[in-house]
Amino acid sequence: MRTHFDVFGLPRAYDVDVPALEKQYRELSLQLHPDRVAQADARERLKALEGTTALNEAFKTLKDPVRRAFYLLKLHGVDLDREDAGAQKDMPLEFLEEVMELREALDGAMEKKDLARVQAMGSQVQGRSKAALDEAAGVLRALEGGGPAEEAPAQVRKASHALGRVRYFTRFLEQVDAFEEESLS
């Protein structure tokens, strides 16, 4: 299976040189652009369109550290984007309880129209989200670095839990952003 890393000829890794990726993206975009084969037969035009689509998707995923982390985890067999993902069901109970308490506190602050409290909660969760992403990145670096094979399942689970927290925190922060926009307009 061809990965997003293969599209750019990059090694599979969490760390990516984004400016170099952007430069290569521009070069490949020019090479693959469908206008270059506008006079070709339908098969060539379709091939160019598919190549451009794959390039755009790969670029969008690899340039963003969060998307890149989720993608690497998916390459290890855990797709957190699927609603039925076992990893989501596998989140530690303490964390899920904590998320419920956080959401209840957020709902309470929003009901009271307490913008300062909502923003403070958002700042706190933003920091926790960054810490969870940093943890996942560290685990993914170790996984891609070729550590002992017997440790891989535990590492994948650890990365899955960290990225699961990122997912929950992202949804929380989206609510905070929506409330801020509503309050300030």
Coordinates of C-alpha atoms in Angstrom, one line a residue:
M1 CA 0.0 0.0 0.0
R2 CA 1.3 3.4 -1.0
T3 CA 1.4 5.8 2.0
H4 CA 1.4 9.6 2.1
F5 CA 5.1 9.4 2.9
D6 CA 5.7 7.5 -0.3
V7 CA 3.9 10.2 -2.3
F8 CA 6.7 12.6 -1.2
G9 CA 9.5 9.9 -1.1
L10 CA 9.9 10.5 2.6
P11 CA 10.7 8.0 5.3
R12 CA 7.8 7.1 7.6
A13 CA 8.4 9.3 10.6
Y14 CA 6.6 11.7 12.9
D15 CA 9.1 14.5 12.3
V16 CA 8.8 16.1 8.9
D17 CA 10.7 19.1 7.5
V18 CA 7.6 21.2 6.7
P19 CA 9.3 23.9 4.6
A20 CA 11.0 21.2 2.5
L21 CA 7.6 19.4 2.2
E22 CA 5.9 22.6 1.0
K23 CA 8.6 23.1 -1.6
Q24 CA 8.3 19.6 -2.8
Y25 CA 4.5 19.9 -2.9
R26 CA 4.7 22.9 -5.1
E27 CA 7.1 21.1 -7.5
L28 CA 5.0 18.0 -7.6
S29 CA 1.8 20.0 -8.1
L30 CA 3.2 21.6 -11.2
Q31 CA 4.3 18.1 -12.6
L32 CA 0.9 16.4 -11.8
H33 CA -1.4 19.3 -12.6
P34 CA -4.4 18.1 -14.8
D35 CA -3.9 21.1 -17.1
R36 CA -0.7 19.5 -18.4
V37 CA -2.7 16.6 -19.8
A38 CA -5.8 18.6 -20.9
Q39 CA -5.4 17.3 -24.5
A40 CA -4.7 13.7 -23.5
D41 CA -7.2 10.8 -23.5
A42 CA -9.6 10.4 -20.7
R43 CA -7.5 7.7 -19.0
E44 CA -4.5 10.1 -18.8
R45 CA -6.6 13.0 -17.5
L46 CA -8.2 10.7 -14.8
K47 CA -4.7 9.5 -13.8
A48 CA -3.5 13.1 -13.5
L49 CA -6.6 14.0 -11.4
E50 CA -6.1 11.0 -9.1
G51 CA -2.4 11.9 -8.7
T52 CA -3.3 15.5 -7.8
T53 CA -5.9 14.3 -5.3
A54 CA -3.5 11.9 -3.7
L55 CA -0.8 14.6 -3.5
N56 CA -3.2 17.1 -1.9
E57 CA -4.4 14.6 0.7
A58 CA -0.9 13.5 1.5
F59 CA 0.3 17.2 1.9
K60 CA -2.7 18.2 4.0
T61 CA -2.0 15.2 6.3
L62 CA 1.8 15.4 6.6
K63 CA 2.1 19.2 7.1
D64 CA -0.2 19.1 10.2
P65 CA 1.4 17.5 13.2
V66 CA -1.9 16.4 14.7
R67 CA -3.1 14.8 11.4
R68 CA 0.3 13.3 10.9
A69 CA 0.1 11.6 14.3
F70 CA -3.3 10.2 13.7
Y71 CA -2.2 9.0 10.3
L72 CA 0.9 7.2 11.7
L73 CA -1.3 5.6 14.3
K74 CA -3.6 4.5 11.5
L75 CA -0.6 2.9 9.7
H76 CA -0.1 0.9 12.9
G77 CA -3.7 -0.4 12.6
V78 CA -5.6 2.0 14.8
D79 CA -8.0 4.4 13.0
L80 CA -9.4 6.8 15.6
D81 CA -11.4 8.6 12.9
R82 CA -13.8 5.6 12.8
E83 CA -16.6 6.1 15.2
D84 CA -16.5 2.4 16.1
A85 CA -12.8 2.5 16.8
G86 CA -12.0 0.1 19.6
A87 CA -9.4 2.5 20.9
Q88 CA -12.0 5.0 21.7
K89 CA -13.9 2.4 23.8
D90 CA -10.5 1.5 25.3
M91 CA -9.9 4.9 26.9
P92 CA -9.2 4.7 30.7
L93 CA -12.3 5.1 32.7
E94 CA -10.7 7.8 34.9
F95 CA -10.1 10.0 31.9
L96 CA -13.7 9.5 30.6
E97 CA -15.0 10.5 34.0
E98 CA -12.8 13.5 34.0
V99 CA -14.0 14.6 30.5
M100 CA -17.6 14.3 31.7
E101 CA -16.8 16.6 34.7
L102 CA -15.0 19.0 32.4
R103 CA -17.9 19.1 30.0
E104 CA -20.4 19.6 32.8
A105 CA -18.3 22.5 34.1
L106 CA -18.1 24.0 30.6
D107 CA -21.9 23.7 30.2
G108 CA -22.4 25.4 33.5
A109 CA -20.1 28.3 32.6
M110 CA -21.7 28.6 29.3
E111 CA -25.2 28.7 30.8
K112 CA -24.1 31.5 33.1
K113 CA -22.6 33.3 30.1
D114 CA -19.2 33.4 32.0
L115 CA -16.9 34.1 29.1
A116 CA -13.8 34.5 31.4
R117 CA -14.4 31.1 33.0
V118 CA -14.9 29.4 29.6
Q119 CA -11.7 31.0 28.3
A120 CA -9.8 29.9 31.4
M121 CA -11.0 26.4 30.9
G122 CA -10.1 26.5 27.2
S123 CA -6.5 27.6 28.1
Q124 CA -6.2 24.8 30.5
V125 CA -7.5 22.2 28.1
Q126 CA -5.3 23.7 25.3
G127 CA -2.2 23.0 27.5
R128 CA -3.4 19.4 28.2
S129 CA -4.0 18.8 24.5
K130 CA -0.5 19.9 23.6
A131 CA 0.9 17.7 26.3
A132 CA -1.1 14.7 25.0
L133 CA 0.1 15.4 21.5
D134 CA 3.7 15.7 22.7
E135 CA 3.3 12.3 24.5
A136 CA 1.9 10.7 21.3
A137 CA 4.7 12.2 19.2
G138 CA 7.3 10.7 21.5
V139 CA 5.7 7.3 21.4
L140 CA 5.3 7.5 17.6
R141 CA 9.0 8.5 17.2
A142 CA 10.0 5.4 19.2
L143 CA 7.6 3.2 17.2
E144 CA 9.0 4.5 13.9
G145 CA 12.5 4.2 15.2
G146 CA 12.2 0.5 15.1
G147 CA 12.3 -0.4 18.8
P148 CA 11.8 -4.0 20.1
A149 CA 8.9 -5.6 18.3
E150 CA 7.4 -7.0 21.5
E151 CA 7.0 -3.5 22.8
A152 CA 5.1 -2.3 19.7
P153 CA 1.5 -3.3 20.8
A154 CA 1.9 -1.4 24.2
Q155 CA 3.4 1.6 22.4
V156 CA 0.5 1.6 19.8
R157 CA -1.9 1.5 22.8
K158 CA -0.1 4.3 24.5
A159 CA -0.1 6.5 21.4
S160 CA -3.8 5.6 20.9
H161 CA -4.7 6.8 24.4
A162 CA -2.7 10.0 24.0
L163 CA -4.3 10.8 20.6
G164 CA -7.7 9.8 22.0
R165 CA -7.2 12.5 24.6
V166 CA -6.2 15.0 21.9
R167 CA -9.5 14.1 20.1
Y168 CA -11.6 14.7 23.2
F169 CA -9.7 18.0 24.0
T170 CA -10.2 19.2 20.4
R171 CA -13.9 18.8 20.6
F172 CA -13.9 20.6 23.9
L173 CA -11.9 23.5 22.4
E174 CA -14.3 23.6 19.4
Q175 CA -17.1 24.3 21.9
V176 CA -15.1 26.9 23.6
D177 CA -14.4 28.6 20.3
A178 CA -18.0 28.5 19.3
F179 CA -19.1 30.1 22.6
E180 CA -16.4 32.8 22.3
E181 CA -17.6 33.7 18.8
E182 CA -21.2 33.8 20.0
S183 CA -20.3 35.9 23.0
L184 CA -18.2 38.4 21.1
S185 CA -20.6 38.9 18.2

